[in-house]
Coordinates of C-alpha atoms in Angstrom, one line a residue:
M595 CA 19.1 -20.4 7.5
I596 CA 19.7 -16.8 8.7
L597 CA 23.1 -15.5 9.6
C598 CA 23.3 -13.0 12.5
L599 CA 26.2 -10.7 13.3
T600 CA 26.6 -8.4 16.2
F601 CA 29.6 -5.7 16.4
L602 CA 30.7 -2.8 18.5
P603 CA 32.2 -0.3 16.0
T604 CA 34.2 1.8 18.5
G605 CA 37.7 3.1 18.2
G606 CA 40.8 1.8 20.3
C607 CA 39.6 -1.6 20.4
V608 CA 40.3 -5.2 19.8
M609 CA 37.7 -7.1 17.8
L610 CA 36.6 -10.7 18.7
L611 CA 34.9 -12.8 16.2
N612 CA 32.7 -15.5 17.2
L613 CA 31.3 -18.0 14.5
S614 CA 28.5 -20.3 15.8
A615 CA 26.0 -22.9 14.7
G616 CA 22.8 -23.6 16.6
S617 CA 19.5 -22.0 17.9
S618 CA 19.2 -18.2 18.4
Q619 CA 17.7 -16.7 21.5
R620 CA 14.5 -16.9 19.7
D621 CA 14.8 -20.6 19.2
Q622 CA 14.5 -20.4 15.3
P623 CA 15.7 -23.4 13.6
E624 CA 19.0 -23.5 11.5
M625 CA 20.1 -20.2 13.0
R626 CA 23.8 -19.5 12.6
T627 CA 25.0 -16.7 14.8
M628 CA 28.2 -14.6 14.1
E629 CA 28.9 -12.2 16.8
K630 CA 31.9 -9.6 16.6
F631 CA 32.5 -7.5 19.7
Y632 CA 34.6 -4.4 19.8
R633 CA 36.2 -3.8 23.2
R634 CA 36.7 0.0 23.3
R635 CA 39.3 1.6 25.6
Q636 CA 37.7 5.2 25.4
T637 CA 35.6 7.2 28.0
P638 CA 31.9 7.2 27.2
L639 CA 32.0 10.8 26.1
D640 CA 34.5 10.3 23.4
V641 CA 33.3 9.8 19.8
P642 CA 35.0 6.9 18.0
S643 CA 38.0 8.1 15.9
R644 CA 39.2 4.8 14.5
H645 CA 37.7 2.5 11.7
L646 CA 37.0 -1.4 11.5
D647 CA 40.2 -2.0 9.7
Q648 CA 42.3 -0.7 12.4
C649 CA 41.1 -3.3 14.9
E650 CA 42.6 -6.5 15.6
W651 CA 40.7 -9.8 14.7
I652 CA 40.8 -12.8 16.9
V653 CA 38.7 -15.8 16.0
L654 CA 37.3 -17.5 19.0
F655 CA 35.9 -21.0 19.4
I656 CA 32.6 -22.2 18.1
R657 CA 29.6 -22.2 20.4
P658 CA 25.9 -21.1 20.3
M659 CA 25.7 -17.3 21.1
K660 CA 22.6 -15.0 22.0
L661 CA 22.2 -11.4 20.6
K662 CA 23.9 -8.6 22.4
V663 CA 21.3 -7.0 24.8
G664 CA 21.8 -3.2 24.6
S665 CA 23.2 0.0 25.6
I666 CA 23.9 1.1 29.0
A667 CA 20.4 2.1 30.1
N668 CA 19.4 5.8 31.0
Y669 CA 17.4 4.6 33.9
S670 CA 18.9 2.5 36.5
F671 CA 19.5 3.1 40.2
E672 CA 21.5 -0.3 40.7
R673 CA 25.0 -0.5 41.9
D674 CA 25.8 -2.5 38.7
A675 CA 24.3 -0.5 35.8
M676 CA 22.1 -2.1 33.3
G677 CA 23.3 -2.7 29.9
D678 CA 27.0 -2.3 28.9
E679 CA 29.1 0.8 28.3
D680 CA 30.5 -1.0 25.3
C681 CA 27.2 -0.6 23.5
L682 CA 27.9 0.3 20.0
F683 CA 27.0 -2.8 18.1
L684 CA 24.4 -4.1 15.7
N685 CA 22.7 -7.3 14.8
V686 CA 22.5 -8.4 11.1
F687 CA 19.7 -11.0 10.1
A688 CA 20.3 -12.3 6.6
P689 CA 18.6 -15.3 4.6
A690 CA 21.3 -17.8 3.8
N691 CA 22.8 -18.2 0.3
K692 CA 21.5 -15.0 -1.2
T693 CA 23.2 -11.9 -2.5
K694 CA 22.3 -8.3 -3.6
L695 CA 19.4 -8.2 -1.1
P696 CA 18.0 -4.9 -0.1
V697 CA 18.8 -3.7 3.5
L698 CA 16.4 -2.7 6.1
F699 CA 18.6 -0.6 8.9
W700 CA 16.5 -0.1 12.0
I701 CA 17.1 2.7 14.8
H702 CA 15.3 2.1 17.8
G703 CA 13.2 4.5 19.8
G704 CA 12.9 5.2 23.5
G705 CA 13.2 9.2 23.7
Y706 CA 16.9 8.8 23.1
G707 CA 17.2 7.7 26.7
Q708 CA 16.1 4.1 27.0
D709 CA 15.5 0.7 25.1
W710 CA 17.9 -1.5 23.0
A711 CA 18.3 -3.1 19.8
A712 CA 17.5 -6.8 21.0
N713 CA 13.8 -5.7 21.7
Y714 CA 13.2 -5.9 18.0
D715 CA 12.8 -8.7 15.5
F716 CA 11.5 -8.0 11.9
S717 CA 11.7 -11.8 10.8
T718 CA 8.0 -12.3 10.6
M719 CA 7.8 -9.0 8.2
A720 CA 10.7 -10.6 6.2
K721 CA 8.9 -13.9 6.0
T722 CA 5.7 -12.1 4.8
V723 CA 7.6 -10.8 1.7
G724 CA 9.5 -13.7 1.1
N725 CA 12.7 -13.1 3.1
G726 CA 13.6 -10.5 0.4
F727 CA 15.8 -8.3 2.6
V728 CA 18.6 -8.2 5.1
T729 CA 17.9 -6.6 8.5
V730 CA 20.3 -4.6 10.4
I731 CA 19.3 -3.4 13.8
I732 CA 21.6 -1.0 15.8
Q733 CA 22.6 0.3 19.1
Y734 CA 23.7 3.6 20.0
R735 CA 24.6 5.6 23.0
L736 CA 21.7 7.0 25.2
G737 CA 21.1 9.6 27.7
A738 CA 24.0 11.6 28.8
F739 CA 26.3 9.1 27.1
G740 CA 24.9 10.1 23.7
F741 CA 23.2 13.4 24.0
A742 CA 24.8 15.6 26.8
S743 CA 25.4 18.9 25.2
S744 CA 27.1 22.3 26.0
A745 CA 29.8 24.8 24.9
E746 CA 32.2 22.5 26.7
I747 CA 31.2 19.6 24.7
G748 CA 31.2 21.6 21.6
H749 CA 34.9 22.5 22.4
F750 CA 36.4 19.4 23.7
G751 CA 34.1 16.7 22.4
I752 CA 31.5 16.2 19.8
P753 CA 27.8 17.0 20.6
N754 CA 25.2 14.4 19.3
A755 CA 27.3 11.5 20.1
G756 CA 24.5 9.2 19.7
I757 CA 23.5 10.5 16.1
Q758 CA 27.2 10.1 15.2
D759 CA 26.9 6.4 16.1
M760 CA 24.0 6.1 13.8
R761 CA 26.0 7.4 11.1
F762 CA 29.1 5.2 11.7
A763 CA 26.8 2.2 11.5
L764 CA 25.6 3.3 8.2
E765 CA 29.2 3.7 6.9
W766 CA 30.0 0.1 8.2
V767 CA 26.8 -1.0 6.3
R768 CA 28.0 0.5 3.3
D769 CA 31.5 -1.1 3.5
H770 CA 30.4 -4.4 4.9
I771 CA 27.1 -5.4 4.1
H772 CA 27.9 -7.1 0.9
L773 CA 29.5 -9.8 3.0
F774 CA 26.2 -10.7 4.3
G775 CA 24.3 -10.8 1.0
G776 CA 23.2 -7.3 1.2
D777 CA 23.4 -4.6 -1.5
P778 CA 24.8 -1.2 -0.1
S779 CA 23.1 0.6 -2.9
R780 CA 19.6 -0.4 -1.6
V781 CA 19.4 0.6 1.9
T782 CA 16.3 1.8 3.9
I783 CA 16.8 3.6 7.2
A784 CA 13.8 3.2 9.5
G785 CA 12.7 4.1 13.0
E786 CA 10.0 4.8 15.4
S787 CA 9.4 7.5 17.9
A788 CA 13.3 8.8 18.6
G789 CA 14.4 6.0 16.0
G790 CA 12.3 8.0 13.5
G791 CA 13.6 11.1 14.8
G792 CA 17.3 9.6 14.2
V793 CA 16.1 8.9 10.7
M794 CA 14.9 12.3 10.1
L795 CA 18.3 13.8 11.4
M796 CA 20.1 11.2 8.9
T797 CA 18.1 12.8 6.0
M798 CA 19.2 16.2 7.2
A799 CA 23.0 15.3 8.0
N800 CA 25.6 17.5 6.5
D801 CA 22.8 19.8 5.1
G802 CA 21.4 17.0 2.7
S803 CA 24.6 16.8 0.8
D804 CA 25.2 13.2 1.5
Q805 CA 22.2 12.4 -1.1
A806 CA 22.2 8.8 -1.5
S807 CA 25.6 7.8 -0.5
L808 CA 24.7 6.0 2.7
F809 CA 21.0 5.1 2.2
Q810 CA 18.6 5.5 -0.6
R811 CA 15.2 5.2 1.3
A812 CA 13.8 6.1 4.7
I813 CA 10.8 4.9 6.8
V814 CA 9.7 7.0 9.8
S815 CA 7.0 6.0 12.1
S816 CA 6.0 8.8 14.5
P817 CA 9.1 10.8 14.2
Y818 CA 9.9 12.3 17.4
L819 CA 10.7 16.1 17.4
P820 CA 10.2 17.5 20.9
T821 CA 12.7 20.4 20.8
Q822 CA 15.8 21.0 19.2
W823 CA 18.2 23.6 20.9
R824 CA 21.4 24.7 19.7
H825 CA 24.2 22.7 21.5
D826 CA 25.2 25.7 23.6
D827 CA 21.8 26.9 24.5
M828 CA 20.6 27.3 28.1
Q829 CA 18.5 24.2 28.2
P830 CA 20.9 21.6 27.2
S831 CA 23.9 23.5 29.1
Q832 CA 21.7 23.3 32.3
A833 CA 21.3 19.6 31.9
Y834 CA 24.8 19.1 31.4
Y835 CA 25.9 21.1 34.5
D836 CA 23.0 19.3 36.4
L837 CA 24.8 15.9 35.4
A838 CA 28.1 17.3 36.6
A839 CA 26.5 18.2 39.9
R840 CA 25.0 14.9 40.4
T841 CA 28.5 13.3 39.6
G842 CA 30.7 15.7 41.9
C843 CA 32.3 17.2 38.9
L844 CA 30.8 20.7 39.3
E845 CA 32.1 21.1 42.8
T846 CA 35.5 19.6 41.9
T847 CA 35.9 21.9 38.7
I848 CA 35.2 25.0 41.0
T849 CA 37.7 23.9 43.6
Q850 CA 40.5 22.7 41.1
N851 CA 40.0 25.2 38.2
G852 CA 39.5 22.5 35.8
S853 CA 37.0 21.6 33.1
V854 CA 33.6 19.6 33.9
F855 CA 34.2 17.8 30.7
N856 CA 37.7 16.3 31.9
C857 CA 36.2 15.4 35.3
L858 CA 33.1 13.6 33.5
Q859 CA 35.5 11.3 31.7
S860 CA 36.9 10.0 34.8
V861 CA 33.6 9.0 36.3
E862 CA 32.6 5.4 36.5
S863 CA 29.9 4.5 34.0
N864 CA 27.2 3.5 36.7
I865 CA 27.7 6.8 38.3
L866 CA 27.2 8.5 35.1
Q867 CA 24.2 6.4 34.2
N868 CA 22.3 7.0 37.6
A869 CA 23.3 10.8 37.3
S870 CA 21.8 10.8 33.8
A871 CA 18.6 9.1 35.1
F872 CA 18.3 11.5 38.0
V873 CA 18.6 14.7 35.7
S874 CA 16.0 13.3 33.3
M875 CA 13.6 12.3 36.0
G876 CA 13.6 16.3 36.7
T877 CA 12.4 17.2 33.4
R878 CA 8.7 17.7 32.4
W879 CA 6.2 15.0 32.1
G880 CA 7.0 12.7 29.3
Q881 CA 10.2 14.6 28.4
W882 CA 13.8 13.7 28.4
A883 CA 16.8 16.0 29.4
F884 CA 19.4 14.8 26.9
L885 CA 18.1 15.1 23.2
P886 CA 19.7 15.8 19.8
V887 CA 20.9 19.3 19.2
T888 CA 21.7 21.8 16.3
D889 CA 25.6 21.2 16.5
G890 CA 26.5 23.4 13.4
K891 CA 28.3 20.8 11.8
L892 CA 26.6 17.3 11.2
I893 CA 23.2 18.9 12.0
T894 CA 23.4 22.5 10.8
E895 CA 19.9 23.7 11.1
R896 CA 16.5 23.4 12.8
P897 CA 14.4 20.7 11.3
T898 CA 11.6 22.9 10.2
K899 CA 13.9 25.2 8.6
Q900 CA 15.9 22.7 6.7
L901 CA 13.0 20.3 5.7
S902 CA 11.2 23.7 4.4
K903 CA 13.9 23.9 1.9
A904 CA 13.8 20.1 0.8
R905 CA 17.6 19.8 1.7
V906 CA 17.3 16.0 2.4
N907 CA 19.5 12.9 1.8
G908 CA 17.8 9.8 0.2
L909 CA 15.4 9.4 -2.6
A910 CA 12.1 8.3 -1.2
I911 CA 10.5 8.2 2.2
L912 CA 7.4 6.3 3.9
A913 CA 6.0 8.6 6.6
G914 CA 3.6 7.3 9.1
N915 CA 1.8 8.3 12.4
N916 CA -0.4 6.8 14.9
A917 CA -4.0 8.2 15.5
N918 CA -3.4 8.8 19.4
E919 CA 0.1 9.7 19.8
G920 CA 0.0 12.3 22.7
T921 CA -1.4 10.3 25.6
L922 CA 1.8 9.1 27.1
F923 CA 3.4 12.5 27.0
V924 CA 0.8 14.7 28.6
P925 CA -0.4 14.5 32.4
P926 CA -4.1 13.7 32.9
D927 CA -4.7 16.8 35.0
V928 CA -5.2 19.1 32.1
Q929 CA -8.8 19.9 32.6
T930 CA -9.4 23.7 31.9
R931 CA -8.3 26.3 29.5
D932 CA -5.8 27.6 32.1
D933 CA -4.3 24.1 32.4
F934 CA -3.8 24.0 28.8
L935 CA -2.2 27.4 28.6
A936 CA 0.0 26.3 31.4
R937 CA 0.9 23.3 29.5
I938 CA 2.0 25.2 26.4
R939 CA 4.1 27.6 28.3
L940 CA 5.9 25.0 30.3
N941 CA 6.8 23.0 27.0
Y942 CA 7.6 25.8 25.0
P943 CA 9.0 28.6 27.1
L944 CA 10.2 30.8 24.3
L945 CA 6.6 31.4 22.6
T946 CA 5.4 34.8 22.7
E947 CA 1.9 35.8 23.7
E948 CA 1.2 36.3 19.9
N949 CA 2.4 32.9 19.2
I950 CA 0.2 31.3 22.0
T951 CA -2.9 33.4 20.6
T952 CA -2.1 31.9 17.2
I953 CA -2.1 28.3 18.9
M954 CA -5.2 29.0 20.9
R955 CA -7.2 30.0 17.7
L956 CA -6.3 26.4 16.3
Y957 CA -6.7 24.5 19.3
E958 CA -9.6 26.2 21.2
V959 CA -12.3 23.9 22.5
E960 CA -15.9 24.8 24.2
E961 CA -15.8 24.5 27.9
I962 CA -17.7 21.2 28.4
P963 CA -17.8 18.9 31.0
P964 CA -15.8 15.5 30.1
M965 CA -18.2 13.4 27.7
E966 CA -19.5 10.1 29.1
S967 CA -19.1 8.5 25.6
L968 CA -15.8 8.4 24.3
Y969 CA -15.0 7.1 20.9
S970 CA -12.5 7.5 18.1
T971 CA -13.1 10.0 15.5
N972 CA -13.2 9.2 11.7
G973 CA -11.0 12.1 10.7
L974 CA -13.4 13.3 8.0
T975 CA -16.5 14.7 9.9
P976 CA -16.8 16.3 13.3
P977 CA -16.1 15.7 16.0
H978 CA -12.3 15.7 15.2
A979 CA -9.5 14.6 17.3
T980 CA -9.0 18.2 18.3
S981 CA -11.5 17.5 21.0
L982 CA -12.5 14.0 21.1
S983 CA -10.9 10.4 21.1
G984 CA -11.5 7.1 22.6
V985 CA -9.6 8.2 25.8
A986 CA -10.4 11.9 26.3
S987 CA -12.3 14.8 25.4
G988 CA -12.4 18.7 26.0
W989 CA -9.1 20.3 27.2
L990 CA -7.3 17.2 27.7
Q991 CA -8.1 15.7 24.5
A992 CA -6.9 19.2 23.0
A993 CA -3.5 18.9 24.9
Y994 CA -3.2 15.3 23.7
N995 CA -3.6 16.3 20.1
L996 CA -1.4 19.3 20.4
Y997 CA 1.4 17.5 21.6
A998 CA 0.9 14.6 19.1
E999 CA 0.7 17.1 16.2
A1000 CA 3.6 19.2 17.3
T1001 CA 5.9 16.3 18.2
F1002 CA 5.1 13.3 16.0
V1003 CA 2.4 14.1 13.2
C1004 CA 3.5 17.5 11.9
P1005 CA 7.2 16.1 11.5
A1006 CA 5.9 13.2 9.5
M1007 CA 4.3 15.6 7.3
F1008 CA 7.2 18.0 7.1
L1009 CA 9.3 15.0 5.9
A1010 CA 7.0 14.0 3.3
D1011 CA 6.6 17.7 1.9
A1012 CA 10.6 17.6 1.6
F1013 CA 10.7 14.4 -0.3
S1014 CA 7.7 15.6 -2.4
N1015 CA 10.0 18.5 -3.8
R1016 CA 6.8 20.8 -2.9
S1017 CA 9.3 23.5 -1.8
E1018 CA 12.0 23.1 -4.4
P1019 CA 10.9 21.4 -7.7
S1020 CA 14.3 22.0 -9.1
L1021 CA 15.8 19.6 -6.8
P1022 CA 16.5 15.8 -8.0
A1023 CA 13.2 13.9 -8.1
K1024 CA 12.1 12.2 -4.8
Q1025 CA 8.9 10.6 -3.6
A1026 CA 7.0 10.3 -0.5
W1027 CA 3.9 8.3 1.0
R1028 CA 1.9 9.2 4.0
Y1029 CA -0.4 6.9 6.1
Q1030 CA -1.9 6.7 9.5
Y1031 CA -2.3 3.7 11.6
S1032 CA -5.6 4.0 13.4
P1033 CA -7.0 0.7 14.8
P1034 CA -8.1 1.8 18.4
P1035 CA -6.7 2.7 20.6
A1036 CA -3.6 3.4 18.1
F1037 CA -1.4 4.7 20.9
H1038 CA 2.0 5.7 20.4
D1039 CA 4.1 2.6 19.3
D1040 CA 1.1 0.3 18.9
D1041 CA 1.9 -0.1 15.3
L1042 CA 5.3 -1.8 16.0
D1043 CA 3.3 -4.7 17.7
V1044 CA 1.7 -5.5 14.3
L1045 CA 4.8 -5.2 12.2
M1046 CA 6.7 -7.8 14.2
K1047 CA 4.3 -10.4 15.3
S1048 CA 2.8 -13.3 13.4
V1049 CA 0.1 -12.5 10.7
Q1050 CA -2.0 -15.0 12.6
G1051 CA -1.8 -12.6 15.7
T1052 CA -1.2 -15.5 18.2
N1053 CA 2.0 -14.5 20.0
D1054 CA 0.9 -11.3 21.4
T1055 CA -2.4 -9.5 22.7
D1056 CA -1.2 -6.0 23.2
G1057 CA -3.4 -3.1 21.3
A1058 CA -6.1 -3.8 18.9
D1059 CA -6.6 -7.3 17.6
E1060 CA -5.8 -6.8 14.1
S1061 CA -7.1 -9.3 11.5
T1062 CA -4.7 -11.5 9.3
G1063 CA -5.3 -9.5 6.4
F1064 CA -4.5 -6.3 8.2
R1065 CA -1.3 -7.7 9.4
I1066 CA -0.3 -9.2 6.1
A1067 CA -1.3 -5.7 4.4
F1068 CA 0.7 -3.6 6.9
Q1069 CA 3.8 -5.8 7.0
S1070 CA 3.7 -5.9 3.1
I1071 CA 3.5 -2.1 2.9
W1072 CA 6.7 -1.9 4.6
G1073 CA 8.2 -4.9 3.0
R1074 CA 7.6 -3.7 -0.5
F1075 CA 9.0 -0.2 0.3
I1076 CA 12.2 -1.9 1.6
I1077 CA 12.4 -4.2 -1.5
D1078 CA 10.9 -1.9 -4.3
G1079 CA 11.0 1.8 -3.0
D1080 CA 7.3 1.9 -3.4
P1081 CA 4.8 0.7 -0.4
T1082 CA 1.9 0.3 -2.7
L1083 CA 0.7 -3.4 -2.7
H1084 CA 0.8 -5.7 -5.6
E1085 CA -2.2 -7.4 -7.0
D1086 CA -1.1 -10.8 -5.7
T1087 CA -1.2 -9.6 -2.1
V1088 CA -4.6 -7.8 -2.7
S1089 CA -6.1 -11.0 -4.0
S1090 CA -4.6 -13.2 -1.4
V1091 CA -6.3 -11.2 1.3
R1092 CA -9.5 -10.8 -0.3
Q1093 CA -10.0 -14.6 -0.2
T1094 CA -10.1 -14.0 3.8
G1095 CA -13.2 -11.7 2.8
E1096 CA -11.0 -8.4 3.5
D1097 CA -10.4 -5.8 1.0
I1098 CA -7.0 -3.9 1.0
S1099 CA -7.2 -2.5 -2.5
A1100 CA -6.9 1.2 -1.3
A1101 CA -3.1 0.3 -0.8
Q1102 CA -2.7 -0.3 -4.5
K1103 CA -0.7 2.0 -6.8
S1104 CA -3.8 3.2 -8.7
Q1105 CA -5.4 4.7 -5.5
W1106 CA -2.6 5.5 -3.0
L1107 CA -0.8 8.1 -4.8
P1108 CA 2.7 9.7 -3.8
W1109 CA 2.3 12.6 -1.5
G1110 CA 2.5 15.6 -3.7
T1111 CA 0.7 14.0 -6.6
K1112 CA -2.9 15.4 -7.6
S1113 CA -5.8 12.9 -7.1
S1114 CA -8.9 13.1 -8.9
S1115 CA -10.7 11.2 -6.1
L1116 CA -9.8 13.7 -3.7
N1117 CA -10.9 16.8 -5.6
N1118 CA -7.4 17.2 -7.0
S1119 CA -5.7 17.4 -3.7
D1120 CA -2.0 16.4 -3.4
H1121 CA -2.1 15.1 -0.1
S1122 CA -3.0 11.4 -0.5
M1123 CA -2.8 9.7 2.6
L1124 CA -3.8 6.0 3.4
N1125 CA -5.9 5.6 6.5
L1126 CA -5.2 1.9 8.0
N1127 CA -8.2 1.1 10.4
L1128 CA -10.6 -1.7 11.2
T1129 CA -14.3 -1.9 11.2
R1130 CA -14.4 -2.4 15.0
P1131 CA -11.5 -2.2 17.6
M1132 CA -11.5 -5.9 18.6
G1133 CA -11.3 -8.5 15.8
G1134 CA -12.6 -6.2 13.2
M1135 CA -11.9 -6.4 9.4
T1136 CA -9.6 -4.2 7.4
D1137 CA -11.0 -0.8 6.6
F1138 CA -8.3 1.1 4.3
Q1139 CA -9.3 4.4 3.0
I1140 CA -7.6 7.1 0.9
V1141 CA -8.1 10.5 2.6
D1142 CA -6.9 13.9 2.2
G1143 CA -4.1 14.1 4.8
F1144 CA -4.2 18.1 4.8
S1145 CA -7.8 18.4 5.8
W1146 CA -7.7 15.4 8.0
E1147 CA -9.1 15.8 11.4
G1148 CA -10.5 19.4 10.8
G1149 CA -7.3 20.9 9.0
R1150 CA -4.4 19.1 10.2
G1151 CA -2.4 20.5 7.4
D1152 CA -3.1 24.1 8.5
R1153 CA -2.0 23.3 12.0
C1154 CA 1.2 21.9 10.9
K1155 CA 1.9 24.9 8.8
I1156 CA 1.5 27.0 12.0
W1157 CA 3.9 24.8 13.7
A1158 CA 6.5 25.1 11.0
D1159 CA 6.3 28.9 11.2
L1160 CA 6.7 28.5 15.0
G1161 CA 9.8 26.7 14.6
P1162 CA 12.2 29.5 15.8
W1163 CA 10.2 29.6 19.1
V1164 CA 9.8 26.0 19.9
P1165 CA 12.4 25.4 18.8
A1166 CA 12.2 22.6 16.2

């Protein structure tokens, strides 16, 4: 039996409590669903100010319930907006009759502009590790609702409202998860893409002074760090005033001598939603208009600056990325050196010519025609992902790889460095582990498919057809980290998979060392990384390997060091 809760933690509200017994929307047997709704009476740009105990509780009749769907979407050009303006809710999945279980707190991705909590189900992963944890899946405000920013919002409202939502949900878990069998002292926050970026920002919150008060562990999959401007910089301010123009608030403000903020508060949610979508459509290829900012309060510094000082909340992190992260975010018309340079200047307008010269020294490729034979690199010997992959070669692949490293891969490394106390050994002991998900094509978010579907692989066909052993191993890596704070696999898991003819022993403690621990098998390198791959792309056997994550793909660590140095100009 599993318990499920949905709630909306917003201020100025009436709370409705539904208790029901029956089947869930996924038709799992013996599912009991508990659903709590907070109906708020605030405008979308306000940040919640009241707490749970200030809400009125009303018990409703018993009937089967479906999970809440999601936040009001960033993209919808319908008269009736997709999603719900009352979007601050979470779903809790808990094994019945158990107590003091560790907690997985999931933050979904989607560029901070789309997606919703109901798309995610970790019940298969929980089952793989004996239903040993409670799962909490949250929703937060998206697009302009959660991430519009300007000097006006800094004065009248609160920037990073979507990040504040994440934090408020963590406070709810701290105070109430024990009612559902969870242990608030064993919380792992996790997320992919923008969700991973949200996890990164939670580790940075309040300059790292929270320590382990809200969570103890973190998992990031492809943590998203595109650019992070100050809340009143020109770029976020321009998006804010573009939003105002789309809603008629810019003209109204000029004629009536009022504030844009006050006008936006009075605009209907579907109009704001469509305006948010139009503004985001006007951004660069694969980018979003409304993103987290350095607000000087909750988020006090740029990530590259704060992480280099190892000032982070939490005690341990599991940081992963995929082999081909950049393909969704770069247009396919990058074919020449000039195209490549133009893309750099467009994405990072603050870079100086000296900065660009430095980047070109790292990413320069030979002027060769596209290769007829494309294949995935092995990461160890040439050719490397800097110029070749299973989907592109030459300058297009260089552009894919640059975006992947600057935006997803290096942020994972920055977080691992921060938790390894590499920069500040005098700080409290923390630990980090690194991995790469490599089964071709290993595009952005392909790894989630493996984490959430049956270990037999019968309920989905997206991405590579990973073996049963691969699925068990990958789900167990995440599951063991949630339960034990250590992702390395136990001997019983390795032996069980070995019976299928597959070897996953590289994921054991004796081989997969924490990031920052010298490894004799890697010539005393302290950048031990687990590469998760298959012997062939479709239906292959597991091919797990411990590699040097710094020298990987022709010196990825050196390139990430340069991106850290370029933080003020990215900015990131």
